[in-house]
């Protein structure tokens, strides 16, 4: 198994290009199931999760040509509607094929994803939405079996909790349903907006894009013809590199970013004393030798993203006062705390709130990655820890960060991928 070895203390400088957003690419790949014609996706991040979902399309009988950042997909050849356990168990986001498979073929079987390191993560809201659209759902043998032999029917879906994946599944299902669907309390993430735009560019009438109430007129099971899609920049990857600059008190430039998508992270880092220069799609951040403590609560977009919580906690370890971080979205998303404390941080947990007390220095140690974003927090801490930090189990990182060690090396970090 690979691990990352980081020798702390190097200042960062220079510029790197931010990759396409994994969390936008995944629903967009799933949405290609709504078409029986070829579609080209560009600016895909070169990460394991993307390869996993493309493999699922291949297993379903789709035709996929993929090289690093470009995929040519033709789901006209699709001849199976069973999303098998072997794939879904590797990546929860595989549940995103539920809506499009059901909408296009009137039936599907999708393995239940189960929980994951950061919490229970149920899919009840996805299933309720499909039922409201007329599907019969049965759970048997670890699979969700969904049927709508005469196609899905438009419906009013009111989410009692904001769900990104649930909104995406419903949007895709609604695009091919008979009649009009309204999603109330929809997620508003940029990834949702890009999915809506892809559907709208294919002729689906959608109102309320980017708002919490979205109305979709379905095509009545007529497959869509998509235009090429260029995946938007990854706001979480960008935020992670901003944190790398902040924790090392460096000046770096990120290219190909959408600054509007990372406002929550920029605002918090500004409050901590970092400064920014924004020039179109480029952002330059300069750190400070006196990082102020931060107080943050994770919430839905445009609020502070849960996917940036662990990285900010790493930065907060270097602040000159006590920071308070509250996690509101996932019940178990503090697994990085004990690992950060192995590096010498002083973080106290009470329920969903973490108090990050100031320490003079972190010290390198062996630490274990527990989930995708927790892993990047450990890498960030390793950048400033004195001596050598080995981050193990980096298969989590490889799921979502495109060439993390390559990009950090370009910026001057001392980081190497080694094998156990
Ligand atoms: C997506 C992101 C993930 C991010 C999360 C929150 C992708 C591939 N992943 O995950 O990186 O951390 O949004 O911004 O885009 N919930 C239910 N029932 C459901 C669905 C969700 O109770 O049927 C709960 C979840 O357990 C969680 C909350 O709703 O507490 C939000 O989850 P959701 O927005 O659905 O997250 P994902 O789409 O899984």
Short mmCIF file of C-alpha atoms and ligand atoms in Angstrom, two decimals:
data_model
loop_
_atom_site.label_atom_id
_atom_site.label_comp_id
_atom_site.label_asym_id
_atom_site.label_seq_id
_atom_site.Cartn_x
_atom_site.Cartn_y
_atom_site.Cartn_z
CA UNK A 1 0.00 0.00 0.00
CA UNK A 2 1.21 3.52 -0.80
CA UNK A 3 1.80 6.20 1.78
CA UNK A 4 2.91 9.83 1.64
CA UNK A 5 6.08 10.95 3.36
CA UNK A 6 6.24 14.65 4.11
CA UNK A 7 9.17 16.53 5.57
CA UNK A 8 7.70 19.60 7.19
CA UNK A 9 8.93 23.16 7.19
CA UNK A 10 9.18 24.05 3.50
CA UNK A 11 7.62 27.30 2.33
CA UNK A 12 5.40 27.06 -0.71
CA UNK A 13 5.52 29.30 -3.76
CA UNK A 14 4.49 29.36 -7.41
CA UNK A 15 1.26 28.33 -9.07
CA UNK A 16 -0.77 25.22 -9.86
CA UNK A 17 -3.87 24.50 -11.90
CA UNK A 18 -6.99 23.30 -10.12
CA UNK A 19 -8.62 20.18 -11.60
CA UNK A 20 -12.24 19.56 -12.49
CA UNK A 21 -14.63 18.96 -9.61
CA UNK A 22 -15.05 15.31 -8.64
CA UNK A 23 -18.44 16.05 -7.10
CA UNK A 24 -19.65 17.66 -10.31
CA UNK A 25 -18.17 15.02 -12.58
CA UNK A 26 -19.86 12.13 -10.72
CA UNK A 27 -23.50 13.23 -11.22
CA UNK A 28 -22.66 14.32 -14.76
CA UNK A 29 -21.27 10.88 -15.57
CA UNK A 30 -24.43 9.35 -14.06
CA UNK A 31 -26.58 11.75 -16.11
CA UNK A 32 -25.09 10.42 -19.35
CA UNK A 33 -27.32 7.36 -18.75
CA UNK A 34 -30.24 9.62 -19.72
CA UNK A 35 -28.91 9.62 -23.29
CA UNK A 36 -28.53 6.93 -25.94
CA UNK A 37 -26.15 9.13 -27.99
CA UNK A 38 -22.42 9.84 -27.57
CA UNK A 39 -21.40 12.56 -25.13
CA UNK A 40 -17.98 14.04 -24.41
CA UNK A 41 -16.91 15.14 -20.94
CA UNK A 42 -13.76 17.25 -20.50
CA UNK A 43 -11.77 18.58 -17.54
CA UNK A 44 -12.46 15.43 -15.53
CA UNK A 45 -10.21 15.07 -12.50
CA UNK A 46 -7.81 12.16 -12.76
CA UNK A 47 -8.98 10.40 -9.58
CA UNK A 48 -10.11 6.91 -8.61
CA UNK A 49 -13.79 7.81 -7.98
CA UNK A 50 -14.19 8.92 -11.59
CA UNK A 51 -12.65 5.68 -12.88
CA UNK A 52 -14.96 3.71 -10.56
CA UNK A 53 -18.13 5.31 -11.92
CA UNK A 54 -16.96 4.99 -15.52
CA UNK A 55 -16.31 1.31 -14.82
CA UNK A 56 -19.89 0.99 -13.59
CA UNK A 57 -21.15 2.43 -16.91
CA UNK A 58 -18.99 -0.13 -18.68
CA UNK A 59 -20.45 -2.97 -16.57
CA UNK A 60 -23.94 -1.70 -17.43
CA UNK A 61 -23.06 -2.11 -21.12
CA UNK A 62 -22.18 1.52 -21.92
CA UNK A 63 -19.21 2.28 -24.17
CA UNK A 64 -16.56 4.35 -22.44
CA UNK A 65 -13.28 5.75 -23.77
CA UNK A 66 -11.38 7.52 -21.05
CA UNK A 67 -8.00 9.13 -20.82
CA UNK A 68 -7.09 11.18 -17.73
CA UNK A 69 -9.31 14.22 -18.22
CA UNK A 70 -11.57 13.33 -21.16
CA UNK A 71 -14.26 10.68 -21.46
CA UNK A 72 -16.28 9.81 -24.53
CA UNK A 73 -19.34 7.92 -23.38
CA UNK A 74 -22.04 6.23 -25.42
CA UNK A 75 -24.80 4.68 -23.36
CA UNK A 76 -26.77 3.69 -26.45
CA UNK A 77 -25.27 0.24 -25.95
CA UNK A 78 -26.39 -0.05 -22.30
CA UNK A 79 -28.02 -3.44 -21.70
CA UNK A 80 -28.07 -3.91 -17.93
CA UNK A 81 -29.71 -1.96 -15.11
CA UNK A 82 -27.96 -3.61 -12.19
CA UNK A 83 -25.43 -1.52 -10.25
CA UNK A 84 -23.46 -4.25 -8.57
CA UNK A 85 -22.20 -4.36 -4.99
CA UNK A 86 -18.54 -4.62 -6.10
CA UNK A 87 -18.72 -1.06 -7.46
CA UNK A 88 -21.24 0.61 -5.14
CA UNK A 89 -19.37 -0.65 -2.06
CA UNK A 90 -16.24 1.13 -3.35
CA UNK A 91 -18.00 4.44 -3.78
CA UNK A 92 -21.27 5.63 -2.24
CA UNK A 93 -21.87 8.13 -5.04
CA UNK A 94 -22.71 5.16 -7.31
CA UNK A 95 -26.24 5.60 -5.90
CA UNK A 96 -26.45 8.47 -8.42
CA UNK A 97 -27.24 5.94 -11.17
CA UNK A 98 -30.55 5.10 -9.47
CA UNK A 99 -32.53 8.06 -10.83
CA UNK A 100 -31.24 7.97 -14.42
CA UNK A 101 -31.47 4.16 -14.80
CA UNK A 102 -35.02 4.11 -13.45
CA UNK A 103 -36.07 7.08 -15.58
CA UNK A 104 -34.66 5.69 -18.82
CA UNK A 105 -35.35 1.95 -18.46
CA UNK A 106 -38.33 1.89 -16.06
CA UNK A 107 -36.48 -0.41 -13.67
CA UNK A 108 -33.13 -0.91 -11.97
CA UNK A 109 -31.36 -2.65 -9.14
CA UNK A 110 -28.75 -0.72 -7.18
CA UNK A 111 -26.74 -2.15 -4.33
CA UNK A 112 -27.33 -0.37 -1.03
CA UNK A 113 -24.23 1.72 -0.34
CA UNK A 114 -24.15 1.18 3.43
CA UNK A 115 -22.49 3.58 5.87
CA UNK A 116 -19.07 5.07 5.63
CA UNK A 117 -16.37 6.44 7.89
CA UNK A 118 -18.01 9.84 8.29
CA UNK A 119 -21.44 8.58 9.29
CA UNK A 120 -24.47 6.48 8.59
CA UNK A 121 -25.39 8.35 5.38
CA UNK A 122 -28.83 6.91 4.59
CA UNK A 123 -30.47 7.13 1.15
CA UNK A 124 -34.06 7.31 2.41
CA UNK A 125 -34.63 10.71 0.80
CA UNK A 126 -33.51 9.43 -2.62
CA UNK A 127 -35.93 6.51 -2.33
CA UNK A 128 -38.84 8.64 -1.08
CA UNK A 129 -38.42 10.94 -4.08
CA UNK A 130 -38.49 8.00 -6.52
CA UNK A 131 -41.60 6.63 -4.76
CA UNK A 132 -43.29 10.03 -4.95
CA UNK A 133 -42.64 9.86 -8.70
CA UNK A 134 -44.52 6.58 -8.90
CA UNK A 135 -41.74 4.01 -8.51
CA UNK A 136 -42.23 0.82 -6.52
CA UNK A 137 -39.24 0.25 -4.29
CA UNK A 138 -38.26 -3.03 -2.70
CA UNK A 139 -35.15 -3.70 -0.65
CA UNK A 140 -33.96 -7.27 -0.83
CA UNK A 141 -30.62 -9.04 -0.63
CA UNK A 142 -28.74 -5.77 -0.08
CA UNK A 143 -30.17 -4.22 -3.25
CA UNK A 144 -32.72 -1.51 -3.91
CA UNK A 145 -35.02 -2.77 -6.64
CA UNK A 146 -36.98 0.06 -8.24
CA UNK A 147 -39.67 -0.27 -10.89
CA UNK A 148 -41.78 2.18 -12.85
CA UNK A 149 -42.85 0.14 -15.90
CA UNK A 150 -44.79 3.02 -17.46
CA UNK A 151 -42.12 5.59 -16.64
CA UNK A 152 -41.85 8.01 -13.74
CA UNK A 153 -44.50 10.67 -13.15
CA UNK A 154 -43.71 14.29 -12.28
CA UNK A 155 -44.42 15.10 -8.62
CA UNK A 156 -43.84 17.67 -5.92
CA UNK A 157 -40.87 16.51 -3.86
CA UNK A 158 -40.34 18.28 -0.55
CA UNK A 159 -37.01 17.36 1.04
CA UNK A 160 -37.18 17.67 4.82
CA UNK A 161 -33.38 17.83 4.83
CA UNK A 162 -31.18 19.36 2.16
CA UNK A 163 -29.44 16.58 0.27
CA UNK A 164 -26.98 17.06 -2.58
CA UNK A 165 -27.16 13.49 -3.90
CA UNK A 166 -30.92 13.28 -3.34
CA UNK A 167 -31.46 16.50 -5.32
CA UNK A 168 -29.22 15.19 -8.12
CA UNK A 169 -30.99 11.82 -8.35
CA UNK A 170 -34.36 13.56 -8.41
CA UNK A 171 -33.27 16.05 -11.09
CA UNK A 172 -32.06 13.24 -13.34
CA UNK A 173 -35.19 11.16 -12.76
CA UNK A 174 -37.43 14.18 -13.37
CA UNK A 175 -35.70 14.99 -16.67
CA UNK A 176 -37.19 11.86 -18.28
CA UNK A 177 -40.42 11.66 -16.24
CA UNK A 178 -43.90 12.32 -17.61
CA UNK A 179 -45.00 15.80 -16.56
CA UNK A 180 -43.59 18.40 -14.20
CA UNK A 181 -41.58 17.83 -11.03
CA UNK A 182 -40.96 20.48 -8.39
CA UNK A 183 -38.17 19.99 -5.88
CA UNK A 184 -38.66 22.03 -2.73
CA UNK A 185 -35.72 22.57 -0.35
CA UNK A 186 -33.31 21.56 -3.12
CA UNK A 187 -29.54 21.75 -2.64
CA UNK A 188 -27.91 24.80 -4.27
CA UNK A 189 -24.31 23.64 -4.63
CA UNK A 190 -22.44 24.68 -7.82
CA UNK A 191 -22.40 20.96 -8.72
CA UNK A 192 -26.22 20.98 -8.74
CA UNK A 193 -26.18 24.06 -10.95
CA UNK A 194 -23.85 22.40 -13.45
CA UNK A 195 -26.05 19.29 -13.60
CA UNK A 196 -29.14 21.49 -14.21
CA UNK A 197 -27.29 23.35 -16.96
CA UNK A 198 -26.28 20.09 -18.64
CA UNK A 199 -29.94 18.99 -18.63
CA UNK A 200 -31.16 22.40 -19.79
CA UNK A 201 -28.61 22.42 -22.65
CA UNK A 202 -30.12 19.09 -23.73
CA UNK A 203 -33.52 20.78 -24.03
CA UNK A 204 -35.04 19.96 -20.64
CA UNK A 205 -37.08 22.92 -19.35
CA UNK A 206 -35.82 23.81 -15.87
CA UNK A 207 -36.72 26.77 -13.73
CA UNK A 208 -35.16 27.89 -10.48
CA UNK A 209 -31.60 26.71 -11.22
CA UNK A 210 -29.40 27.57 -8.24
CA UNK A 211 -32.38 28.21 -5.96
CA UNK A 212 -34.00 25.98 -3.35
CA UNK A 213 -37.06 25.37 -5.55
CA UNK A 214 -36.42 23.75 -8.93
CA UNK A 215 -39.09 22.87 -11.49
CA UNK A 216 -38.35 20.36 -14.23
CA UNK A 217 -40.50 19.40 -17.20
CA UNK A 218 -39.78 15.80 -18.10
CA UNK A 219 -39.51 14.43 -21.65
CA UNK A 220 -41.76 11.42 -20.99
CA UNK A 221 -38.96 8.82 -21.28
CA UNK A 222 -37.50 10.32 -24.46
CA UNK A 223 -33.70 10.01 -24.08
CA UNK A 224 -31.70 13.25 -24.16
CA UNK A 225 -28.94 14.39 -26.51
CA UNK A 226 -26.23 16.14 -24.55
CA UNK A 227 -23.78 18.80 -25.66
CA UNK A 228 -20.13 18.39 -24.57
CA UNK A 229 -19.66 19.22 -20.89
CA UNK A 230 -16.57 20.85 -19.36
CA UNK A 231 -16.50 20.05 -15.66
CA UNK A 232 -16.34 23.10 -13.36
CA UNK A 233 -13.24 23.65 -11.18
CA UNK A 234 -13.05 21.70 -7.93
CA UNK A 235 -13.87 24.14 -5.12
CA UNK A 236 -12.77 21.68 -2.43
CA UNK A 237 -9.41 21.02 -4.08
CA UNK A 238 -8.93 24.79 -4.42
CA UNK A 239 -9.88 25.34 -0.78
CA UNK A 240 -7.42 22.66 0.29
CA UNK A 241 -4.52 24.43 -1.47
CA UNK A 242 -5.57 27.75 0.05
CA UNK A 243 -5.27 26.01 3.42
CA UNK A 244 -1.83 24.70 2.40
CA UNK A 245 -0.70 28.30 1.85
CA UNK A 246 -2.32 29.45 5.09
CA UNK A 247 -0.78 26.74 7.28
CA UNK A 248 2.72 27.27 5.82
CA UNK A 249 2.46 31.09 5.71
CA UNK A 250 3.19 31.08 1.98
CA UNK A 251 2.12 32.93 -1.14
CA UNK A 252 0.79 30.74 -3.95
CA UNK A 253 -1.46 31.18 -6.98
CA UNK A 254 -4.26 28.84 -8.00
CA UNK A 255 -5.22 28.88 -11.66
CA UNK A 256 -8.57 27.95 -13.13
CA UNK A 257 -10.69 28.50 -10.07
CA UNK A 258 -14.19 29.92 -9.77
CA UNK A 259 -13.70 32.44 -6.91
CA UNK A 260 -17.46 32.72 -6.32
CA UNK A 261 -17.58 29.01 -5.43
CA UNK A 262 -15.00 29.30 -2.67
CA UNK A 263 -16.18 32.48 -1.01
CA UNK A 264 -16.92 30.74 2.30
CA UNK A 265 -13.33 29.47 2.54
CA UNK A 266 -11.84 32.78 1.38
CA UNK A 267 -13.88 34.71 3.97
CA UNK A 268 -12.72 32.47 6.82
CA UNK A 269 -9.08 32.61 5.73
CA UNK A 270 -9.31 36.41 5.44
CA UNK A 271 -10.71 36.52 8.98
CA UNK A 272 -7.69 34.45 10.03
CA UNK A 273 -5.36 37.07 8.56
CA UNK A 274 -4.60 35.77 5.05
CA UNK A 275 -4.88 38.11 2.08
CA UNK A 276 -6.11 37.48 -1.44
CA UNK A 277 -5.69 38.82 -4.94
CA UNK A 278 -8.33 37.67 -7.39
CA UNK A 279 -7.76 38.06 -11.11
CA UNK A 280 -10.43 36.33 -13.17
CA UNK A 281 -9.92 32.60 -12.70
CA UNK A 282 -6.67 33.07 -10.74
CA UNK A 283 -6.43 33.49 -7.00
CA UNK A 284 -3.28 34.43 -5.13
CA UNK A 285 -3.26 33.88 -1.39
CA UNK A 286 -0.66 35.19 1.02
CA UNK A 287 -0.43 33.73 4.48
CA UNK A 288 0.45 35.44 7.73
CA UNK A 289 2.84 34.62 10.54
CA UNK A 290 0.08 35.37 13.07
CA UNK A 291 -2.95 33.28 12.09
CA UNK A 292 -6.01 34.31 14.08
CA UNK A 293 -8.31 31.63 15.48
CA UNK A 294 -11.45 30.79 13.55
CA UNK A 295 -15.01 29.98 14.47
CA UNK A 296 -16.97 27.98 11.93
CA UNK A 297 -20.08 25.88 11.50
CA UNK A 298 -20.48 23.54 8.52
CA UNK A 299 -23.66 23.90 6.55
CA UNK A 300 -25.09 23.63 3.05
CA UNK A 301 -23.85 25.83 0.19
CA UNK A 302 -23.35 28.77 0.12
CA UNK A 303 -22.43 28.23 3.78
CA UNK A 304 -19.18 26.76 4.98
CA UNK A 305 -18.67 23.30 3.38
CA UNK A 306 -18.31 20.17 5.52
CA UNK A 307 -15.77 19.00 2.93
CA UNK A 308 -13.43 21.80 4.11
CA UNK A 309 -13.88 21.26 7.84
CA UNK A 310 -10.92 18.93 8.38
CA UNK A 311 -8.51 21.12 6.40
CA UNK A 312 -9.51 24.23 8.38
CA UNK A 313 -9.01 22.30 11.58
CA UNK A 314 -5.43 21.57 10.50
CA UNK A 315 -4.87 25.29 9.78
CA UNK A 316 -6.47 26.24 13.12
CA UNK A 317 -3.83 24.22 14.99
CA UNK A 318 -1.35 26.96 14.01
CA UNK A 319 -3.53 29.89 15.11
CA UNK A 320 -2.54 32.10 18.04
CA UNK A 321 -5.78 31.46 19.96
CA UNK A 322 -8.52 28.87 20.41
CA UNK A 323 -10.73 28.02 17.41
CA UNK A 324 -14.18 26.46 17.59
CA UNK A 325 -15.41 24.20 14.80
CA UNK A 326 -18.89 22.74 14.66
CA UNK A 327 -19.85 19.91 12.27
CA UNK A 328 -23.57 19.96 11.49
CA UNK A 329 -23.85 17.68 8.44
CA UNK A 330 -22.23 14.37 9.35
CA UNK A 331 -22.30 12.76 12.77
CA UNK A 332 -18.86 11.18 12.68
CA UNK A 333 -16.71 13.57 10.75
CA UNK A 334 -14.03 14.17 13.36
CA UNK A 335 -11.93 11.07 12.81
CA UNK A 336 -8.95 13.28 11.94
CA UNK A 337 -8.92 14.78 15.44
CA UNK A 338 -7.07 11.92 17.12
CA UNK A 339 -4.64 11.70 14.19
CA UNK A 340 -3.94 15.45 14.28
CA UNK A 341 -3.37 15.11 18.03
CA UNK A 342 -0.75 12.44 17.26
CA UNK A 343 1.11 15.24 15.47
CA UNK A 344 0.99 17.38 18.62
CA UNK A 345 -2.18 19.42 18.19
CA UNK A 346 -4.42 20.05 21.18
CA UNK A 347 -7.98 19.46 19.98
CA UNK A 348 -10.88 18.68 22.28
CA UNK A 349 -14.15 17.19 21.14
CA UNK A 350 -17.58 17.48 22.66
CA UNK A 351 -20.32 16.02 20.50
CA UNK A 352 -20.32 17.88 17.22
CA UNK A 353 -18.04 20.69 18.43
CA UNK A 354 -14.25 20.73 18.41
CA UNK A 355 -12.11 23.22 20.32
CA UNK A 356 -8.70 23.66 18.71
CA UNK A 357 -6.25 25.07 21.24
CA UNK A 358 -3.07 26.79 20.13
CA UNK A 359 0.21 24.85 20.14
CA UNK A 360 3.68 26.20 19.38
CA UNK A 361 4.68 23.41 17.01
CA UNK A 362 3.47 20.15 15.42
CA UNK A 363 5.86 17.21 15.26
CA UNK A 364 6.04 14.59 12.47
CA UNK A 365 4.65 11.13 13.19
CA UNK A 366 2.95 8.18 11.48
CA UNK A 367 -0.74 8.92 10.98
CA UNK A 368 -3.58 7.17 9.29
CA UNK A 369 -6.00 8.66 6.77
CA UNK A 370 -9.62 7.83 7.63
CA UNK A 371 -11.61 9.49 4.88
CA UNK A 372 -10.97 11.64 1.87
CA UNK A 373 -10.90 15.13 3.38
CA UNK A 374 -9.49 13.96 6.73
CA UNK A 375 -6.54 12.64 4.75
CA UNK A 376 -5.80 16.01 3.22
CA UNK A 377 -5.92 17.62 6.68
CA UNK A 378 -3.15 15.26 7.78
CA UNK A 379 -1.07 16.18 4.73
CA UNK A 380 -1.56 19.88 5.52
CA UNK A 381 -0.45 19.33 9.10
CA UNK A 382 2.56 17.37 7.81
CA UNK A 383 3.63 20.43 5.79
CA UNK A 384 4.34 22.36 9.01
CA UNK A 385 5.16 19.55 11.42
CA UNK A 386 8.81 19.42 12.43
CA UNK A 387 10.49 16.34 10.97
CA UNK A 388 8.86 13.55 8.97
CA UNK A 389 5.16 12.72 8.78
CA UNK A 390 4.02 9.51 7.10
CA UNK A 391 0.37 9.54 6.05
CA UNK A 392 -0.84 5.96 5.60
CA UNK A 393 -3.93 4.59 3.82
CA UNK A 394 -3.84 7.25 1.16
CA UNK A 395 -6.22 5.32 -1.05
CA UNK A 396 -8.76 7.71 0.49
CA UNK A 397 -6.84 10.66 -0.97
CA UNK A 398 -6.51 9.01 -4.35
CA UNK A 399 -10.30 8.80 -4.56
CA UNK A 400 -10.63 12.56 -4.78
CA UNK A 401 -7.38 14.52 -5.14
CA UNK A 402 -5.81 14.71 -8.57
CA UNK A 403 -2.02 14.33 -8.21
CA UNK A 404 -1.88 15.87 -4.73
CA UNK A 405 1.76 15.09 -4.13
CA UNK A 406 2.73 16.29 -7.64
CA UNK A 407 0.96 19.62 -7.19
CA UNK A 408 2.37 20.15 -3.69
CA UNK A 409 5.88 19.29 -4.96
CA UNK A 410 5.47 21.86 -7.73
CA UNK A 411 4.77 24.40 -4.98
CA UNK A 412 7.98 23.38 -3.19
CA UNK A 413 6.68 20.97 -0.54
CA UNK A 414 8.87 18.03 0.39
CA UNK A 415 6.46 15.19 -0.24
CA UNK A 416 6.94 11.74 -1.72
CA UNK A 417 4.74 8.75 -2.47
CA UNK A 418 6.32 5.58 -1.11
CA UNK A 419 5.23 1.96 -0.78
CA UNK A 420 4.87 0.22 2.61
C1 LIG B 1 -22.33 15.19 -1.11
C2 LIG B 1 -20.86 15.23 -1.46
C3 LIG B 1 -20.01 15.18 -0.19
C4 LIG B 1 -20.42 16.29 0.77
C5 LIG B 1 -21.94 16.25 1.02
C6 LIG B 1 -22.42 17.43 1.82
C7 LIG B 1 -20.77 14.14 -3.61
C8 LIG B 1 -20.38 12.96 -4.41
N1 LIG B 1 -20.55 14.09 -2.30
O1 LIG B 1 -22.59 13.94 -0.47
O2 LIG B 1 -18.65 15.35 -0.57
O3 LIG B 1 -19.76 16.11 2.00
O4 LIG B 1 -22.64 16.29 -0.25
O5 LIG B 1 -22.09 18.62 1.22
O6 LIG B 1 -21.23 15.13 -4.14
N2 LIG B 1 -29.14 12.34 4.21
C9 LIG B 1 -30.20 11.61 4.71
N3 LIG B 1 -30.94 10.87 3.82
C10 LIG B 1 -30.67 10.82 2.49
C11 LIG B 1 -29.58 11.57 2.00
C12 LIG B 1 -28.82 12.33 2.89
O7 LIG B 1 -30.48 11.61 5.91
O8 LIG B 1 -31.38 10.12 1.76
C13 LIG B 1 -28.31 13.14 5.15
C14 LIG B 1 -26.85 12.71 5.18
O9 LIG B 1 -26.64 11.62 6.06
C15 LIG B 1 -26.16 13.98 5.64
C16 LIG B 1 -27.01 15.08 4.98
O10 LIG B 1 -28.27 14.47 4.66
O11 LIG B 1 -26.26 14.11 7.02
C17 LIG B 1 -26.42 15.66 3.72
O12 LIG B 1 -26.07 14.59 2.85
P1 LIG B 1 -26.04 14.77 1.27
O13 LIG B 1 -26.15 16.21 0.92
O14 LIG B 1 -27.02 13.84 0.65
O15 LIG B 1 -24.56 14.28 0.94
P2 LIG B 1 -24.08 13.41 -0.29
O16 LIG B 1 -24.85 13.77 -1.51
O17 LIG B 1 -23.98 11.98 0.10
#
